[in-house]
Coordinates of C-alpha atoms in Angstrom, one line a residue:
Chain W
M210 CA -6.9 -207.2 -6.0
K211 CA -10.5 -208.2 -6.7
T212 CA -12.6 -207.7 -9.8
E213 CA -16.3 -207.2 -9.4
T214 CA -18.7 -207.2 -12.4
T215 CA -22.0 -206.6 -10.6
I216 CA -23.2 -203.7 -8.4
Q217 CA -24.2 -206.2 -5.7
G218 CA -20.8 -207.8 -5.8
L219 CA -19.0 -204.4 -5.5
S220 CA -21.3 -203.4 -2.6
A221 CA -20.4 -206.6 -0.8
S222 CA -16.7 -206.1 -1.4
L223 CA -16.9 -202.5 -0.2
N224 CA -19.1 -203.1 2.8
P225 CA -16.3 -203.9 5.3
A226 CA -14.5 -200.7 4.3
R227 CA -17.6 -198.6 4.7
T228 CA -18.4 -200.1 8.1
A229 CA -14.8 -199.3 9.2
R230 CA -15.3 -195.7 7.8
K231 CA -12.2 -196.2 5.6
I232 CA -11.3 -193.6 3.0
I233 CA -12.5 -194.8 -0.4
G234 CA -10.8 -193.4 -3.6
F235 CA -12.4 -193.9 -7.0
V236 CA -10.9 -193.7 -10.5
P237 CA -13.5 -194.0 -13.2
T238 CA -12.1 -195.1 -16.6
M239 CA -13.1 -196.6 -19.9
G240 CA -10.2 -199.1 -19.7
N241 CA -7.3 -199.5 -22.2
L242 CA -5.2 -198.1 -19.4
H243 CA -2.1 -196.0 -19.9
Q244 CA 0.3 -194.2 -17.6
G245 CA -2.2 -191.3 -17.4
H246 CA -4.8 -193.6 -15.7
L247 CA -2.2 -195.3 -13.6
N248 CA -1.1 -191.8 -12.3
L249 CA -4.7 -191.3 -11.1
V250 CA -4.5 -194.6 -9.2
R251 CA -1.1 -193.6 -7.7
E252 CA -2.6 -190.3 -6.6
A253 CA -5.6 -192.1 -5.0
R254 CA -3.2 -194.6 -3.4
K255 CA -1.5 -191.7 -1.6
I256 CA -4.5 -190.5 0.3
C257 CA -7.1 -193.3 0.4
D258 CA -7.3 -196.6 2.3
V259 CA -9.2 -198.4 -0.5
V260 CA -8.8 -197.7 -4.2
V261 CA -11.6 -198.7 -6.7
V262 CA -11.1 -198.4 -10.4
S263 CA -14.0 -198.8 -12.7
I264 CA -13.6 -200.0 -16.3
F265 CA -16.7 -199.3 -18.3
V266 CA -17.0 -198.1 -21.9
N267 CA -20.2 -196.0 -21.5
P268 CA -22.4 -196.2 -24.6
I269 CA -24.4 -193.1 -23.8
Q270 CA -21.4 -190.7 -24.1
F271 CA -20.6 -191.8 -27.6
G272 CA -22.4 -190.1 -30.6
P273 CA -24.0 -192.3 -33.4
N274 CA -20.9 -191.9 -35.6
E275 CA -18.3 -192.2 -32.9
D276 CA -16.1 -195.2 -32.0
F277 CA -18.1 -197.0 -29.3
D278 CA -17.9 -200.3 -31.1
S279 CA -14.2 -200.1 -31.9
Y280 CA -13.1 -198.5 -28.6
P281 CA -10.3 -200.7 -27.3
R282 CA -11.3 -203.2 -24.6
T283 CA -8.2 -204.8 -22.9
L284 CA -9.5 -206.0 -19.5
D285 CA -6.8 -208.6 -18.8
Q286 CA -4.0 -206.2 -19.5
D287 CA -5.7 -203.5 -17.5
Q288 CA -6.1 -205.8 -14.5
Q289 CA -2.4 -206.6 -14.6
L290 CA -1.5 -202.9 -14.7
L291 CA -3.9 -202.0 -11.9
A292 CA -2.6 -204.8 -9.6
D293 CA 0.9 -203.4 -10.1
V294 CA 0.0 -199.9 -9.0
G295 CA -1.9 -201.1 -5.9
C296 CA -5.6 -200.9 -7.0
D297 CA -7.8 -202.8 -4.5
I298 CA -11.0 -203.4 -6.5
V299 CA -11.7 -203.3 -10.2
F300 CA -15.3 -202.7 -11.0
A301 CA -16.0 -203.9 -14.6
P302 CA -19.8 -204.0 -15.1
S303 CA -21.6 -205.0 -18.3
V304 CA -23.8 -202.5 -20.2
E305 CA -26.8 -204.5 -18.9
Q306 CA -25.6 -204.1 -15.3
M307 CA -25.3 -200.3 -15.6
Y308 CA -28.4 -199.7 -17.8
A309 CA -30.9 -202.2 -16.6
K310 CA -33.7 -203.6 -18.6
K311 CA -36.3 -200.9 -17.9
P312 CA -35.6 -197.9 -20.1
R313 CA -33.7 -195.0 -18.5
L314 CA -35.8 -191.8 -18.4
T315 CA -33.5 -189.6 -16.4
N316 CA -31.0 -187.2 -17.8
I317 CA -28.5 -184.9 -16.2
S318 CA -27.4 -181.8 -18.2
V319 CA -24.9 -179.1 -17.3
S320 CA -25.5 -175.9 -19.3
D321 CA -23.2 -173.0 -20.3
I322 CA -19.8 -174.7 -19.9
T323 CA -20.8 -177.5 -22.2
D324 CA -22.0 -175.2 -25.0
D325 CA -18.8 -175.1 -26.9
L326 CA -15.4 -176.8 -27.2
C327 CA -16.1 -180.6 -27.2
G328 CA -19.8 -179.9 -26.5
L329 CA -20.3 -178.4 -29.9
Q330 CA -18.9 -181.3 -31.9
R331 CA -20.3 -184.0 -29.5
P332 CA -23.9 -183.2 -28.7
G333 CA -25.2 -185.2 -25.7
H334 CA -21.6 -186.3 -24.9
F335 CA -21.4 -184.5 -21.5
D336 CA -25.0 -185.5 -20.6
G337 CA -23.8 -189.1 -21.1
V338 CA -20.7 -188.4 -18.9
A339 CA -22.8 -186.7 -16.2
V340 CA -25.3 -189.6 -16.0
V341 CA -22.7 -192.4 -15.9
V342 CA -20.4 -190.6 -13.5
T343 CA -23.3 -189.9 -11.2
K344 CA -24.4 -193.5 -11.3
L345 CA -20.8 -194.7 -10.6
F346 CA -20.5 -192.2 -7.7
N347 CA -23.8 -193.5 -6.2
I348 CA -22.6 -197.1 -6.6
V349 CA -19.1 -196.7 -5.2
Q350 CA -19.8 -193.8 -2.8
P351 CA -16.2 -192.7 -2.6
N352 CA -14.7 -190.0 -0.5
Y353 CA -12.4 -188.9 -3.4
A354 CA -12.7 -189.2 -7.1
F355 CA -9.8 -188.7 -9.5
F356 CA -9.9 -187.4 -13.1
G357 CA -7.2 -186.4 -15.6
Q358 CA -6.8 -182.8 -16.7
K359 CA -6.5 -183.9 -20.3
D360 CA -10.3 -184.0 -20.4
Y361 CA -10.4 -180.5 -18.9
Q362 CA -13.9 -179.7 -19.9
Q363 CA -15.2 -183.0 -18.6
L364 CA -13.4 -182.3 -15.3
A365 CA -15.1 -178.9 -15.1
V366 CA -18.5 -180.5 -15.9
I367 CA -18.0 -183.1 -13.2
R368 CA -16.9 -180.5 -10.6
Q369 CA -20.0 -178.4 -11.5
F370 CA -22.6 -181.1 -11.1
V371 CA -20.9 -182.4 -7.9
Q372 CA -21.2 -178.9 -6.5
D373 CA -24.7 -178.2 -7.8
L374 CA -26.1 -181.6 -6.6
N375 CA -24.2 -181.7 -3.2
I376 CA -22.6 -185.0 -4.1
P377 CA -20.7 -185.9 -0.9
L378 CA -17.2 -186.4 -2.3
E379 CA -14.1 -184.4 -3.4
V380 CA -13.1 -184.3 -7.0
I381 CA -9.4 -184.2 -7.6
G382 CA -7.9 -183.2 -11.0
V383 CA -4.5 -184.8 -11.9
P384 CA -2.1 -183.2 -14.5
I385 CA -1.8 -184.6 -18.0
A386 CA 0.6 -187.6 -18.5
R387 CA 2.6 -187.2 -21.7
A388 CA 4.8 -189.4 -23.8
E389 CA 8.5 -188.4 -24.1
D390 CA 7.8 -186.4 -27.2
G391 CA 5.0 -184.5 -25.4
L392 CA 1.9 -186.2 -26.9
A393 CA -0.8 -186.4 -24.2
L394 CA -1.5 -190.0 -23.3
S395 CA -4.8 -191.2 -24.6
S396 CA -6.4 -194.6 -25.4
R397 CA -7.2 -193.1 -28.8
N398 CA -3.4 -192.8 -29.6
G399 CA -3.6 -196.5 -30.3
Y400 CA -5.6 -195.7 -33.5
L401 CA -2.7 -193.7 -34.9
S402 CA -0.6 -195.0 -37.8
A403 CA 3.2 -194.9 -37.4
E404 CA 3.3 -191.8 -39.7
H405 CA 0.5 -190.0 -37.8
R406 CA 2.0 -190.9 -34.4
Q407 CA 5.1 -189.0 -35.7
I408 CA 3.0 -185.9 -36.4
A409 CA 0.8 -186.1 -33.3
P410 CA 3.2 -184.3 -30.9
T411 CA 2.8 -181.2 -33.0
I412 CA -0.3 -180.5 -30.9
Y413 CA 1.7 -180.2 -27.7
K414 CA 4.6 -178.4 -29.4
S415 CA 2.2 -175.8 -30.8
L416 CA 0.7 -175.3 -27.2
K417 CA 4.2 -174.8 -25.8
A418 CA 5.1 -172.4 -28.6
A419 CA 1.9 -170.5 -27.9
E420 CA 2.8 -170.2 -24.2
L421 CA 6.2 -168.6 -25.2
E422 CA 4.5 -166.2 -27.6
L423 CA 2.0 -165.2 -24.9
Q424 CA 4.8 -164.6 -22.4
Q425 CA 6.5 -162.5 -25.1
G426 CA 3.5 -160.3 -25.3
I427 CA 2.1 -161.5 -28.7
G428 CA -1.7 -161.0 -28.8
L429 CA -4.0 -163.9 -28.0
D430 CA -5.8 -163.9 -31.4
T431 CA -2.4 -164.1 -33.2
V432 CA -1.2 -166.8 -30.9
L433 CA -4.4 -168.9 -31.6
A434 CA -4.0 -168.2 -35.4
N435 CA -0.4 -169.4 -35.2
I436 CA -1.5 -172.7 -33.6
R437 CA -4.1 -173.2 -36.3
Q438 CA -1.5 -172.6 -39.0
T439 CA 1.0 -175.0 -37.4
L440 CA -1.6 -177.7 -37.1
S441 CA -3.0 -177.3 -40.6
A442 CA 0.5 -177.3 -42.1
A443 CA 1.2 -180.5 -40.3
G444 CA -1.9 -182.2 -41.8
F445 CA -4.4 -181.9 -39.0
E446 CA -8.1 -181.2 -39.6
I447 CA -8.8 -178.7 -36.8
D448 CA -12.0 -179.1 -34.7
Y449 CA -11.2 -176.2 -32.4
V450 CA -8.3 -174.1 -31.2
E451 CA -9.6 -171.9 -28.4
A452 CA -8.6 -169.9 -25.3
R453 CA -10.7 -169.9 -22.1
T454 CA -10.4 -168.8 -18.5
P455 CA -9.7 -171.7 -16.1
E456 CA -13.5 -171.6 -15.5
L457 CA -14.1 -172.0 -19.2
Q458 CA -15.4 -168.5 -19.8
K459 CA -14.4 -166.7 -23.1
I460 CA -11.4 -164.5 -22.9
E461 CA -10.2 -162.0 -25.5
T462 CA -6.9 -160.8 -24.0
F463 CA -4.2 -162.5 -22.0
N464 CA -4.8 -160.5 -18.8
Q465 CA -5.3 -163.4 -16.5
D466 CA -4.5 -167.2 -16.4
V467 CA -5.6 -168.7 -19.7
V468 CA -6.2 -172.3 -20.8
L469 CA -5.4 -173.1 -24.5
F470 CA -7.5 -175.9 -25.9
I471 CA -7.0 -178.0 -29.1
A472 CA -9.1 -180.7 -30.7
A473 CA -7.9 -181.9 -34.1
K474 CA -8.1 -184.9 -36.3
I475 CA -5.1 -186.6 -37.9
G476 CA -6.4 -189.2 -40.3
Q477 CA -9.5 -190.7 -38.6
T478 CA -8.2 -190.1 -35.0
R479 CA -9.5 -187.1 -33.0
L480 CA -7.0 -185.9 -30.4
I481 CA -7.4 -183.3 -27.7
D482 CA -5.0 -181.5 -25.5
N483 CA -4.8 -178.3 -23.4
L484 CA -2.3 -176.1 -21.6
Q485 CA -2.8 -173.6 -18.8
V486 CA -0.7 -170.5 -19.1
K487 CA -0.2 -168.5 -16.0
F488 CA -0.5 -164.7 -16.1
N489 CA 2.5 -163.0 -14.4
P490 CA 2.1 -159.3 -14.9
Chain R
M119 CA -35.2 -182.8 18.7
K120 CA -32.6 -180.6 17.0
T121 CA -33.1 -178.1 14.3
E122 CA -30.2 -177.5 11.8
T123 CA -30.2 -174.7 9.3
T124 CA -26.9 -175.4 7.6
I125 CA -25.6 -178.4 5.6
Q126 CA -22.5 -178.4 7.8
G127 CA -24.6 -178.4 11.0
L128 CA -26.7 -181.2 9.7
S129 CA -23.7 -183.3 8.7
A130 CA -22.2 -182.8 12.2
S131 CA -25.5 -183.8 13.8
L132 CA -25.7 -186.9 11.6
N133 CA -22.1 -188.0 11.8
P134 CA -22.4 -190.1 15.0
A135 CA -25.4 -191.9 13.5
R136 CA -23.5 -192.6 10.3
T137 CA -20.4 -193.8 12.2
A138 CA -22.6 -196.2 14.2
R139 CA -24.2 -197.3 10.9
K140 CA -27.7 -196.4 12.2
I141 CA -30.6 -196.6 9.8
I142 CA -31.5 -193.0 8.7
G143 CA -35.0 -192.2 7.6
F144 CA -35.8 -189.0 5.7
V145 CA -39.0 -187.1 5.1
P146 CA -38.6 -184.1 2.7
T147 CA -41.3 -181.5 3.1
M148 CA -42.1 -177.9 2.3
G149 CA -43.4 -177.4 5.8
N150 CA -46.9 -176.2 6.9
L151 CA -47.2 -179.7 8.2
H152 CA -50.5 -181.7 8.4
Q153 CA -51.4 -185.2 9.4
G154 CA -50.3 -186.4 6.0
H155 CA -46.7 -185.3 6.7
L156 CA -46.9 -186.6 10.2
N157 CA -47.9 -190.0 8.9
L158 CA -44.7 -190.0 6.9
V159 CA -42.7 -189.4 10.0
R160 CA -44.6 -192.1 11.9
E161 CA -43.8 -194.6 9.1
A162 CA -40.2 -193.5 9.2
R163 CA -40.2 -193.9 13.0
K164 CA -41.3 -197.5 12.7
I165 CA -38.3 -198.7 10.7
C166 CA -35.5 -196.1 11.2
D167 CA -33.1 -195.3 14.1
V168 CA -32.9 -191.6 13.2
V169 CA -35.6 -189.6 11.5
V170 CA -34.7 -186.4 9.6
V171 CA -37.4 -184.1 8.3
S172 CA -36.5 -181.3 5.9
I173 CA -38.6 -178.1 5.7
F174 CA -37.7 -176.2 2.6
V175 CA -39.9 -174.3 0.2
N176 CA -38.0 -175.0 -3.0
P177 CA -38.2 -172.0 -5.3
I178 CA -37.2 -173.9 -8.5
Q179 CA -40.2 -176.1 -8.5
F180 CA -42.6 -173.2 -8.6
G181 CA -43.6 -171.6 -11.9
P182 CA -43.4 -167.8 -12.4
N183 CA -47.2 -167.4 -11.7
E184 CA -47.4 -169.9 -8.9
D185 CA -47.6 -169.4 -5.1
F186 CA -43.9 -169.5 -4.0
D187 CA -44.1 -166.1 -2.2
S188 CA -47.4 -166.8 -0.5
Y189 CA -46.7 -170.5 0.3
P190 CA -47.4 -170.9 4.0
R191 CA -44.3 -170.9 6.2
T192 CA -45.0 -172.0 9.8
L193 CA -41.7 -173.3 11.2
D194 CA -42.5 -172.9 14.9
Q195 CA -45.7 -174.8 14.7
D196 CA -44.1 -177.4 12.4
Q197 CA -41.3 -178.0 14.9
Q198 CA -43.8 -178.6 17.7
L199 CA -45.7 -181.1 15.6
L200 CA -42.5 -182.9 14.6
A201 CA -41.3 -183.2 18.2
D202 CA -44.6 -184.7 19.2
V203 CA -44.3 -187.5 16.6
G204 CA -40.7 -188.4 17.4
C205 CA -38.7 -186.6 14.7
D206 CA -35.0 -186.4 15.7
I207 CA -33.6 -183.7 13.4
V208 CA -35.3 -180.9 11.5
F209 CA -33.3 -179.6 8.6
A210 CA -34.6 -176.1 7.7
P211 CA -32.1 -174.5 5.3
S212 CA -32.3 -171.1 3.7
V213 CA -32.6 -170.7 -0.1
E214 CA -29.0 -169.4 0.0
Q215 CA -27.8 -172.5 1.9
M216 CA -29.4 -174.8 -0.7
Y217 CA -28.6 -172.8 -3.8
A218 CA -25.2 -171.3 -3.2
K219 CA -23.9 -168.0 -4.6
K220 CA -22.4 -169.5 -7.8
P221 CA -25.1 -170.0 -10.4
R222 CA -26.5 -173.6 -10.7
L223 CA -25.8 -175.0 -14.1
T224 CA -27.0 -178.6 -13.5
N225 CA -30.5 -179.8 -14.3
I226 CA -32.1 -183.3 -13.8
S227 CA -35.0 -184.2 -16.0
V228 CA -37.2 -187.2 -16.2
S229 CA -38.9 -187.8 -19.6
D230 CA -42.1 -189.6 -20.6
I231 CA -43.8 -189.8 -17.2
T232 CA -43.6 -186.0 -16.7
D233 CA -45.1 -185.2 -20.2
D234 CA -48.7 -184.9 -19.0
L235 CA -50.9 -184.6 -15.8
C236 CA -49.1 -182.0 -13.6
G237 CA -46.2 -181.9 -16.0
L238 CA -48.3 -180.2 -18.7
Q239 CA -49.6 -177.4 -16.6
R240 CA -46.4 -176.9 -14.6
P241 CA -43.5 -176.9 -17.0
G242 CA -40.1 -177.4 -15.3
H243 CA -41.9 -178.3 -12.0
F244 CA -40.6 -181.9 -11.9
D245 CA -37.1 -180.8 -12.9
G246 CA -37.1 -178.6 -9.9
V247 CA -38.4 -181.4 -7.7
A248 CA -35.7 -183.8 -9.1
V249 CA -32.9 -181.4 -8.5
V250 CA -33.9 -180.4 -4.9
V251 CA -34.7 -184.0 -3.9
T252 CA -31.4 -185.2 -5.3
K253 CA -29.6 -182.4 -3.4
L254 CA -31.4 -183.3 -0.2
F255 CA -30.7 -187.0 -0.7
N256 CA -27.0 -186.2 -1.1
I257 CA -27.0 -184.0 2.0
V258 CA -28.9 -186.4 4.3
Q259 CA -27.8 -189.7 2.7
P260 CA -30.7 -191.6 4.2
N261 CA -31.4 -195.4 4.0
Y262 CA -35.1 -194.7 3.4
A263 CA -37.0 -191.7 2.1
F264 CA -40.8 -191.3 2.6
F265 CA -43.2 -189.6 0.2
G266 CA -47.0 -189.3 0.2
Q267 CA -49.0 -190.9 -2.6
K268 CA -51.1 -187.7 -3.0
D269 CA -48.3 -186.4 -5.2
Y270 CA -48.5 -189.7 -7.2
Q271 CA -46.7 -188.4 -10.2
Q272 CA -44.0 -186.8 -8.1
L273 CA -43.5 -190.1 -6.3
A274 CA -43.2 -191.9 -9.7
V275 CA -40.6 -189.4 -10.9
I276 CA -38.6 -189.8 -7.7
R277 CA -38.7 -193.6 -7.9
Q278 CA -37.6 -193.3 -11.6
F279 CA -34.5 -191.1 -11.0
V280 CA -33.5 -193.0 -7.9
Q281 CA -33.4 -196.2 -10.0
D282 CA -31.9 -194.6 -13.1
L283 CA -29.1 -192.9 -11.1
N284 CA -28.5 -195.8 -8.6
I285 CA -29.1 -193.5 -5.7
P286 CA -28.4 -195.8 -2.7
L287 CA -31.7 -195.6 -0.7
E288 CA -35.2 -197.0 -0.8
V289 CA -38.2 -194.9 -1.6
I290 CA -41.3 -195.6 0.4
G291 CA -44.8 -194.3 -0.7
V292 CA -47.3 -193.7 2.0
P293 CA -51.1 -193.7 1.5
I294 CA -53.0 -190.4 1.2
A295 CA -54.2 -188.9 4.6
R296 CA -57.7 -187.5 4.3
A297 CA -60.0 -185.2 6.4
E298 CA -63.1 -186.8 7.8
D299 CA -65.1 -185.7 4.7
G300 CA -62.5 -187.3 2.4
L301 CA -60.6 -184.2 1.3
A302 CA -56.9 -185.2 0.7
L303 CA -54.8 -183.3 3.2
S304 CA -52.7 -180.6 1.6
S305 CA -51.0 -177.4 2.7
R306 CA -52.9 -175.6 -0.1
N307 CA -56.2 -176.5 1.6
G308 CA -55.4 -173.6 3.9
Y309 CA -56.1 -171.2 1.0
L310 CA -59.7 -172.4 0.7
S311 CA -62.6 -170.1 1.8
A312 CA -65.2 -171.7 4.1
E313 CA -67.5 -172.0 1.1
H314 CA -64.9 -173.6 -1.1
R315 CA -63.8 -175.9 1.7
Q316 CA -67.4 -177.3 1.7
I317 CA -67.2 -178.0 -2.0
A318 CA -63.6 -179.4 -2.0
P319 CA -64.5 -183.0 -0.9
T320 CA -66.5 -183.4 -4.2
I321 CA -63.1 -184.4 -5.6
Y322 CA -62.7 -187.5 -3.5
K323 CA -66.5 -188.2 -3.7
S324 CA -66.3 -188.2 -7.5
L325 CA -63.3 -190.6 -7.4
K326 CA -65.1 -193.0 -5.1
A327 CA -68.2 -192.8 -7.3
A328 CA -66.0 -193.6 -10.3
E329 CA -64.5 -196.6 -8.5
L330 CA -68.0 -198.0 -8.1
E331 CA -68.9 -197.3 -11.7
L332 CA -65.8 -199.1 -12.9
Q333 CA -66.6 -202.1 -10.7
Q334 CA -70.1 -202.0 -12.2
G335 CA -68.7 -202.4 -15.7
I336 CA -69.3 -198.8 -16.9
G337 CA -66.7 -197.8 -19.6
L338 CA -63.6 -195.9 -18.5
D339 CA -64.3 -193.0 -20.9
T340 CA -67.9 -192.6 -19.5
V341 CA -66.5 -192.8 -15.9
L342 CA -64.0 -190.0 -16.6
A343 CA -66.7 -187.9 -18.3
N344 CA -68.9 -188.3 -15.2
I345 CA -66.2 -187.1 -13.0
R346 CA -65.7 -184.0 -15.2
Q347 CA -69.4 -183.3 -15.1
T348 CA -69.6 -183.7 -11.3
L349 CA -66.7 -181.3 -10.8
S350 CA -67.9 -178.7 -13.3
A351 CA -71.3 -178.8 -11.8
A352 CA -69.8 -178.2 -8.3
G353 CA -67.9 -175.1 -9.6
F354 CA -64.5 -176.5 -10.2
E355 CA -62.3 -175.4 -13.1
I356 CA -60.8 -178.7 -14.3
D357 CA -57.1 -179.0 -15.1
Y358 CA -57.2 -182.7 -15.9
V359 CA -59.2 -185.8 -15.1
E360 CA -57.3 -188.8 -16.4
A361 CA -56.8 -192.5 -16.0
R362 CA -53.3 -194.1 -16.1
T363 CA -51.7 -197.4 -15.2
P364 CA -49.9 -197.5 -11.9
E365 CA -46.7 -196.9 -14.0
L366 CA -48.4 -193.8 -15.5
Q367 CA -48.9 -195.2 -19.0
K368 CA -52.1 -194.3 -20.9
I369 CA -54.9 -196.8 -20.6
E370 CA -58.1 -196.9 -22.6
T371 CA -60.0 -199.8 -21.0
F372 CA -60.3 -200.9 -17.4
N373 CA -58.5 -204.3 -17.9
Q374 CA -55.8 -203.9 -15.3
D375 CA -55.3 -201.8 -12.1
V376 CA -55.9 -198.1 -12.9
V377 CA -55.2 -194.9 -11.1
L378 CA -57.7 -192.0 -11.6
F379 CA -56.1 -188.6 -11.4
I380 CA -57.8 -185.2 -10.8
A381 CA -56.4 -181.7 -10.7
A382 CA -58.9 -178.9 -10.4
K383 CA -59.2 -175.4 -9.2
I384 CA -61.8 -174.0 -6.9
G385 CA -61.5 -170.3 -6.7
Q386 CA -57.7 -169.6 -6.9
T387 CA -56.8 -172.9 -5.2
R388 CA -55.5 -175.8 -7.3
L389 CA -56.2 -179.2 -5.6
I390 CA -55.0 -182.7 -6.7
D391 CA -56.1 -186.1 -5.7
N392 CA -55.9 -189.7 -7.0
L393 CA -57.4 -193.1 -6.4
Q394 CA -56.1 -196.5 -7.4
V395 CA -58.8 -198.9 -8.5
K396 CA -57.9 -202.6 -8.4
F397 CA -58.9 -204.8 -11.4
N398 CA -60.5 -208.0 -10.1
P399 CA -61.7 -210.0 -13.2

């Protein structure tokens, strides 16, 4: 496994694969890798000849009061984990490498599906994601790109701009990886105190309880209210508890597949999760 | 020479060239081709193995009161001209092919350098250009893309987002093609009455006079005022007469290279032109 820190170095490393028309798979990450990320690499490994993983903590997707500076950076450990799951090339550029000296004037924005959920609390976040992912796509030029379904809204945004801009690759969403107790794996879980780590699985438990309630015919509004009550009682500060169609449109009644979304803070740590509930009339 | 009207057809046509790693040159146009466009194709022909020309009147770069509906569409004649200068593939998609049935939610905007000149009178115009050119780049995936310097601000916008988004191609600007009397070639010249066509070269004449004045040490403000006076006296309605650095920053004094910009209407026809004046101290 090679590690490249410059765009030029990466291009040189990928050039033989491009010339040989090999299938290139790409997994963009911010590092501090866990099994969720490694699952993305395993999926890429299954269908690609060459697997590239980027590790880049992207400043422009963090708000001014967010955790850009404290976001965990664990490159040595990440490289070891990636080598073990068969990654071919790690691309770990500096901020200077990605955002050159001349000021960036270009922005990419996706409307409508970024208006609420995480878009409401994190203004500019999805613009920052769209810009950096587009840049990485243009640098790596993969055939397939892999993203986790935990960041469901992010995945929808990426699918949207890839389609709207005719970016020549296929986006593949991979199911959420969870701890034994159901907590969705996230780099931010590392911020949790022992006590809060005990409470954190309440998020997934409340989603599974909601699934059961929906299947029992309890109304969507009541189900969402029950989630809110469970989370508040457990000590969470709720950012949102919402139901959307799989395409992120608002939905009042459980009369088609629905995705339940939670974002909530425990202590200083903001956690997100989601669960798709199938409609079987 | 082949003409393709679908993205899929174009991809199939280009696939052998891609596999053979041939150099692909791309000339995006809105059709109604003149020698200015054909010069772009000739430049592409010099350094590329395969030359693709797109003909697409892009609705999203026209304002609500602009000439999208009446913009001249002359595909048969364009194909003949392109065959004569050695174009390999014409890509002439429908609006439906470029903007699929699902609504487009993605926008690309370039700040600062779009704030004035044509950006002021044509709000949203450069967003529309950025989106369609990005789409075309992703569809054609050329090594080189050729644009005329007549649309100087457009060329600067394209260079900017190509750099900011790491789009893997080189942008080449080609000097303005002019009629014998100096009028910059433009599809919109076809709108001019015989009388207005006689007056139209005043634009270039006033730019050349300004160049001489600058070289004689006359102040930039006076030089710009003289252009305005000349154009008004000839019957133009001035949109703007401005001086900028080659990077489109404001400039008060002729102490470095300067680009003089004119946009002016004669009758219903809006014409633009520009001239770079070198600073030789």
